[in-house]
Tab-separated table of C-alpha atoms in Angstrom:
chain	number	residue	atom	x	y	z
Q	1	UNK	CA	-68.665	77.338	-84.436
Q	2	UNK	CA	-66.404	76.157	-86.948
Q	3	UNK	CA	-62.844	76.886	-87.396
Q	4	UNK	CA	-63.523	80.401	-88.676
Q	5	UNK	CA	-61.170	80.455	-91.945
Q	6	UNK	CA	-62.951	77.301	-93.026
Q	7	UNK	CA	-66.548	78.829	-92.397
Q	8	UNK	CA	-65.781	82.147	-93.968
Q	9	UNK	CA	-64.530	80.759	-97.278
Q	10	UNK	CA	-67.500	78.279	-97.390
Q	11	UNK	CA	-69.662	81.259	-97.194
Q	12	UNK	CA	-67.963	83.580	-99.680
Q	13	UNK	CA	-67.523	80.709	-102.034
Q	14	UNK	CA	-71.368	79.902	-102.037
Q	15	UNK	CA	-71.947	83.933	-102.597
Q	16	UNK	CA	-69.617	83.429	-105.523
Q	17	UNK	CA	-71.447	80.916	-107.033
Q	18	UNK	CA	-74.388	82.298	-106.784
Q	19	UNK	CA	-73.587	85.565	-108.105
Q	20	UNK	CA	-72.121	83.618	-111.392
Q	21	UNK	CA	-75.068	81.628	-112.053
Q	22	UNK	CA	-77.601	83.970	-113.748
Q	23	UNK	CA	-74.850	85.194	-116.468
Q	24	UNK	CA	-74.560	81.431	-117.348
Q	25	UNK	CA	-78.165	81.025	-117.844
Q	26	UNK	CA	-78.636	84.333	-119.843
Q	27	UNK	CA	-76.504	82.722	-122.348
Q	28	UNK	CA	-78.770	80.176	-123.185
Q	29	UNK	CA	-81.622	80.116	-125.645
Q	30	UNK	CA	-83.696	77.141	-124.566
Q	31	UNK	CA	-86.824	78.002	-122.785
Q	32	UNK	CA	-86.904	74.668	-121.007
Q	33	UNK	CA	-83.348	75.625	-119.542
Q	34	UNK	CA	-84.643	79.129	-118.018
Q	35	UNK	CA	-87.424	77.170	-116.370
Q	36	UNK	CA	-84.970	74.786	-114.906
Q	37	UNK	CA	-83.096	77.974	-113.686
Q	38	UNK	CA	-85.651	79.969	-112.472
Q	39	UNK	CA	-87.107	76.467	-110.290
Q	40	UNK	CA	-83.694	76.176	-109.075
Q	41	UNK	CA	-83.488	79.575	-107.804
Q	42	UNK	CA	-87.219	79.276	-106.206
Q	43	UNK	CA	-85.812	76.154	-104.262
Q	44	UNK	CA	-82.604	78.083	-102.928
Q	45	UNK	CA	-84.290	80.971	-102.030
Q	46	UNK	CA	-86.875	78.853	-100.107
Q	47	UNK	CA	-83.516	76.770	-98.407
Q	48	UNK	CA	-82.391	80.088	-97.178
Q	49	UNK	CA	-85.666	81.432	-95.798
Q	50	UNK	CA	-86.152	78.251	-93.932
Q	51	UNK	CA	-82.883	78.113	-92.580
Q	52	UNK	CA	-82.943	81.792	-91.636
Q	53	UNK	CA	-86.070	81.227	-89.839
Q	54	UNK	CA	-84.920	78.245	-87.592
Q	55	UNK	CA	-81.595	79.851	-86.893
Q	56	UNK	CA	-83.344	83.048	-85.647
Q	57	UNK	CA	-85.782	81.178	-83.565
Q	58	UNK	CA	-83.696	78.381	-82.241
Q	59	UNK	CA	-80.420	79.620	-81.615
Q	60	UNK	CA	-79.186	81.518	-78.324
Q	61	UNK	CA	-75.952	82.429	-76.634
Q	62	UNK	CA	-73.770	79.986	-74.764
Q	63	UNK	CA	-75.461	76.768	-76.850
Q	64	UNK	CA	-73.723	73.600	-78.508
Q	65	UNK	CA	-75.571	73.260	-81.849
Q	66	UNK	CA	-75.409	70.175	-84.314
Q	67	UNK	CA	-75.195	71.000	-87.778
Q	68	UNK	CA	-76.337	68.295	-89.720
Q	69	UNK	CA	-75.544	67.940	-93.236
Q	70	UNK	CA	-77.346	68.568	-96.753
Q	71	UNK	CA	-77.546	71.671	-99.787
Q	72	UNK	CA	-79.812	73.834	-96.917
Q	73	UNK	CA	-76.350	73.861	-94.138
Q	74	UNK	CA	-74.506	76.848	-96.046
Q	75	UNK	CA	-77.491	79.024	-95.393
Q	76	UNK	CA	-77.865	77.838	-91.950
Q	77	UNK	CA	-74.108	78.347	-91.260
Q	78	UNK	CA	-74.440	81.810	-93.129
Q	79	UNK	CA	-76.814	82.979	-90.656
Q	80	UNK	CA	-75.458	81.487	-87.766
Q	81	UNK	CA	-72.236	83.356	-88.916
Q	82	UNK	CA	-73.913	86.550	-88.935
Q	83	UNK	CA	-75.843	86.266	-85.560
Q	84	UNK	CA	-72.267	85.280	-83.638
Q	85	UNK	CA	-70.655	88.237	-85.554
Q	86	UNK	CA	-73.711	90.674	-84.824
Q	87	UNK	CA	-74.561	89.773	-81.290
Q	88	UNK	CA	-71.425	88.318	-80.008
Q	89	UNK	CA	-72.717	84.865	-79.288
Q	90	UNK	CA	-70.818	82.194	-77.658
Q	91	UNK	CA	-72.014	79.089	-79.633
Q	92	UNK	CA	-70.212	75.883	-80.147
Q	93	UNK	CA	-70.859	73.706	-83.389
Q	94	UNK	CA	-70.772	69.928	-84.019
Q	95	UNK	CA	-70.553	69.022	-87.251
Q	96	UNK	CA	-72.238	65.336	-88.279
Q	97	UNK	CA	-70.139	64.833	-91.375
Q	98	UNK	CA	-66.952	64.404	-89.914
Q	99	UNK	CA	-66.801	65.050	-86.208
Q	100	UNK	CA	-69.082	63.213	-83.490
Q	101	UNK	CA	-68.188	62.900	-79.908
Q	102	UNK	CA	-69.047	60.023	-77.378
Q	103	UNK	CA	-70.046	62.846	-74.633
Q	104	UNK	CA	-72.244	65.117	-76.562
Q	105	UNK	CA	-74.761	67.311	-74.879
Q	106	UNK	CA	-76.672	69.308	-77.481
Q	107	UNK	CA	-79.160	71.915	-77.366
Q	108	UNK	CA	-80.230	72.268	-80.601
Q	109	UNK	CA	-79.577	70.167	-83.741
Q	110	UNK	CA	-80.224	71.505	-87.417
Q	111	UNK	CA	-80.851	68.935	-90.307
Q	112	UNK	CA	-82.352	68.627	-93.632
Q	113	UNK	CA	-84.601	65.607	-94.700
Q	114	UNK	CA	-87.347	64.443	-96.458
Q	115	UNK	CA	-90.090	64.550	-94.547
Q	116	UNK	CA	-93.959	63.285	-94.193
Q	117	UNK	CA	-96.956	64.338	-92.470
Q	118	UNK	CA	-96.228	62.787	-89.166
Q	119	UNK	CA	-92.533	64.043	-89.073
Q	120	UNK	CA	-90.898	60.615	-90.072
Q	121	UNK	CA	-87.602	61.411	-91.840
Q	122	UNK	CA	-85.408	59.582	-94.845
Q	123	UNK	CA	-81.621	60.927	-94.341
Q	124	UNK	CA	-78.402	59.340	-95.587
Q	125	UNK	CA	-78.272	60.364	-98.886
Q	126	UNK	CA	-74.579	61.335	-98.844
Q	127	UNK	CA	-74.144	58.319	-96.381
Q	128	UNK	CA	-73.508	60.162	-93.234
Q	129	UNK	CA	-76.779	58.695	-91.223
Q	130	UNK	CA	-74.928	56.827	-88.674
Q	131	UNK	CA	-73.272	59.768	-87.395
Q	132	UNK	CA	-76.469	62.056	-88.063
Q	133	UNK	CA	-78.328	59.445	-86.001
Q	134	UNK	CA	-75.958	59.739	-82.849
Q	135	UNK	CA	-76.150	63.085	-82.835
Q	136	UNK	CA	-79.691	63.685	-83.210
Q	137	UNK	CA	-80.282	61.270	-80.276
Q	138	UNK	CA	-78.298	63.751	-78.160
Q	139	UNK	CA	-80.330	67.013	-79.006
Q	140	UNK	CA	-82.589	68.709	-76.596
Q	141	UNK	CA	-84.228	69.755	-79.918
Q	142	UNK	CA	-83.802	68.317	-82.925
Q	143	UNK	CA	-85.174	71.091	-85.948
Q	144	UNK	CA	-85.404	70.319	-89.434
Q	145	UNK	CA	-84.975	72.925	-92.440
Q	146	UNK	CA	-86.108	72.116	-95.825
Q	147	UNK	CA	-87.769	73.796	-99.023
Q	148	UNK	CA	-90.946	72.742	-100.195
Q	149	UNK	CA	-89.935	69.902	-102.610
Q	150	UNK	CA	-88.877	68.342	-99.740
Q	151	UNK	CA	-92.758	67.587	-98.082
Q	152	UNK	CA	-94.817	65.027	-98.832
Q	153	UNK	CA	-97.782	63.366	-97.251
Q	154	UNK	CA	-95.809	59.891	-97.078
Q	155	UNK	CA	-92.501	59.001	-97.252
Q	156	UNK	CA	-91.393	58.095	-100.987
Q	157	UNK	CA	-93.385	60.494	-102.760
Q	158	UNK	CA	-90.330	62.975	-103.250
Q	159	UNK	CA	-87.664	60.687	-102.376
Q	160	UNK	CA	-87.407	57.804	-105.129
Q	161	UNK	CA	-84.248	56.465	-104.011
Q	162	UNK	CA	-85.373	54.119	-101.137
Q	163	UNK	CA	-84.433	54.189	-97.511
Q	164	UNK	CA	-80.514	53.922	-97.013
Q	165	UNK	CA	-78.977	51.131	-94.523
Q	166	UNK	CA	-75.492	51.264	-93.390
Q	167	UNK	CA	-73.999	47.744	-92.971
Q	168	UNK	CA	-70.931	45.938	-92.292
Q	169	UNK	CA	-69.270	45.387	-95.507
Q	170	UNK	CA	-69.329	41.288	-95.199
Q	171	UNK	CA	-73.073	41.564	-94.897
Q	172	UNK	CA	-74.655	43.414	-97.480
Q	173	UNK	CA	-75.543	40.207	-99.357
Q	174	UNK	CA	-77.914	38.555	-96.726
Q	175	UNK	CA	-78.974	41.884	-95.562
Q	176	UNK	CA	-80.268	43.013	-98.567
Q	177	UNK	CA	-81.990	39.473	-99.003
Q	178	UNK	CA	-83.389	39.472	-95.448
Q	179	UNK	CA	-85.140	43.080	-95.887
Q	180	UNK	CA	-86.648	42.131	-99.544
Q	181	UNK	CA	-88.050	39.129	-98.025
Q	182	UNK	CA	-89.267	40.780	-94.732
Q	183	UNK	CA	-90.664	43.842	-96.101
Q	184	UNK	CA	-90.877	43.492	-100.085
Q	185	UNK	CA	-88.942	45.892	-102.658
Q	186	UNK	CA	-85.283	45.434	-103.101
Q	187	UNK	CA	-82.169	46.920	-101.069
Q	188	UNK	CA	-79.456	47.455	-103.647
Q	189	UNK	CA	-75.782	48.250	-103.160
Q	190	UNK	CA	-75.122	51.726	-103.354
Q	191	UNK	CA	-72.357	52.302	-106.155
Q	192	UNK	CA	-69.373	55.111	-106.071
Q	193	UNK	CA	-69.885	57.618	-109.136
Q	194	UNK	CA	-66.270	58.927	-109.265
Q	195	UNK	CA	-64.461	55.429	-108.562
Q	196	UNK	CA	-65.061	52.029	-109.237
Q	197	UNK	CA	-66.601	49.846	-106.291
Q	198	UNK	CA	-69.585	50.732	-103.768
Q	199	UNK	CA	-69.543	53.964	-101.521
Q	200	UNK	CA	-67.821	53.533	-98.268
Q	201	UNK	CA	-69.013	55.659	-95.279
Q	202	UNK	CA	-66.739	57.363	-92.903
Q	203	UNK	CA	-67.263	54.294	-90.503
Q	204	UNK	CA	-65.884	52.243	-93.675
Q	205	UNK	CA	-68.841	50.656	-94.405
Q	206	UNK	CA	-71.574	49.741	-97.151
Q	207	UNK	CA	-74.886	51.536	-97.945
Q	208	UNK	CA	-77.944	49.659	-99.085
Q	209	UNK	CA	-80.588	51.415	-100.617
Q	210	UNK	CA	-83.755	49.775	-99.840
Q	211	UNK	CA	-86.504	50.673	-102.705
Q	212	UNK	CA	-89.834	50.104	-100.389
Q	213	UNK	CA	-92.895	49.413	-102.386
Q	214	UNK	CA	-95.259	50.679	-99.957
Q	215	UNK	CA	-95.902	52.697	-96.977
Q	216	UNK	CA	-95.027	50.737	-93.513
Q	217	UNK	CA	-95.298	51.200	-89.738
Q	218	UNK	CA	-92.222	52.974	-89.929
Q	219	UNK	CA	-91.112	52.541	-86.179
Q	220	UNK	CA	-91.336	48.970	-86.292
Q	221	UNK	CA	-89.636	48.631	-89.686
Q	222	UNK	CA	-86.452	50.637	-88.335
Q	223	UNK	CA	-86.438	48.797	-85.145
Q	224	UNK	CA	-86.529	45.265	-87.241
Q	225	UNK	CA	-84.139	46.288	-90.152
Q	226	UNK	CA	-81.620	46.972	-87.309
Q	227	UNK	CA	-81.963	43.848	-85.580
Q	228	UNK	CA	-80.567	42.133	-88.710
Q	229	UNK	CA	-77.592	40.927	-88.317
Q	230	UNK	CA	-74.719	43.162	-89.872
Q	231	UNK	CA	-77.022	46.261	-90.019
Q	232	UNK	CA	-75.356	49.446	-88.357
Q	233	UNK	CA	-77.998	52.129	-89.113
Q	234	UNK	CA	-81.114	53.100	-90.906
Q	235	UNK	CA	-81.812	56.381	-92.566
Q	236	UNK	CA	-85.315	56.259	-90.842
Q	237	UNK	CA	-85.716	59.067	-88.069
Q	238	UNK	CA	-89.063	58.140	-86.436
Q	239	UNK	CA	-90.279	60.184	-83.734
Q	240	UNK	CA	-87.318	62.070	-83.118
Q	241	UNK	CA	-87.640	65.382	-85.224
Q	242	UNK	CA	-89.330	68.217	-82.796
Q	243	UNK	CA	-90.443	71.016	-85.768
Q	244	UNK	CA	-89.705	71.392	-89.206
Q	245	UNK	CA	-89.085	74.778	-91.335
Q	246	UNK	CA	-90.109	74.565	-94.897
Q	247	UNK	CA	-89.206	77.598	-97.200
Q	248	UNK	CA	-92.140	77.887	-99.876
Q	249	UNK	CA	-92.276	79.071	-103.269
Q	250	UNK	CA	-94.194	81.867	-102.426
Q	251	UNK	CA	-91.566	83.363	-100.154
Q	252	UNK	CA	-93.249	82.024	-96.907
Q	253	UNK	CA	-91.881	79.859	-94.429
Q	254	UNK	CA	-94.158	77.355	-92.799
Q	255	UNK	CA	-93.808	75.214	-90.038
Q	256	UNK	CA	-94.731	71.624	-89.047
Q	257	UNK	CA	-94.675	70.292	-85.247
Q	258	UNK	CA	-94.486	66.685	-84.011
Q	259	UNK	CA	-97.850	65.537	-83.518
Q	260	UNK	CA	-99.060	65.034	-79.965
Q	261	UNK	CA	-100.499	61.537	-79.396
């Protein structure tokens, strides 16, 4: 699936981190800090429930599985590792964050998004949207895993940072102006946090975050933006997801399937 040593290290590191967090918060005397901690633990448990349900329902022997990025990925990999060991499954994984093949033939792809009622998705907070879109397009089954905080009736209710757009560096100014002129809002160059200058993607491009003002016909908008010279890809995934698994606050898992027109 992934290099075994790396996979086991990622899983064991996550467990150690979760075990160490409660002790830190027990020493805090702030009630608001305790509430935030409780909310964080609920969200993490919800992610785990959704990830485990998706892996159990969709993974079969002799599959090629695309594994997307996001904070829920650790739980999906954890459960996938357990099943591979327990059931002796033959699984090949394609991680979108650093490895994309030009001849992919994926059975199932797991991703982690902000989702609206029609299963329109926003992805790209980490800047891997182009790789993720390529792998998603190759998958026979595109499955989304999320916690309850990622669900919304319309895009933009929960995710306030806008739609990411990957652009050729020399084109970011005209592209940002074209997006704002045609669709409203503003498209802002994403700046790095730990270094000077803009964020640079794995493809050596820049990211614009388009902060839109109102709901749109997302299929038409995504196509129109991609036609602007200098645009590589958008973080809008329209009509691609087959099913979403939501881990809920009460410990249940809800699913939402793509609406049939």
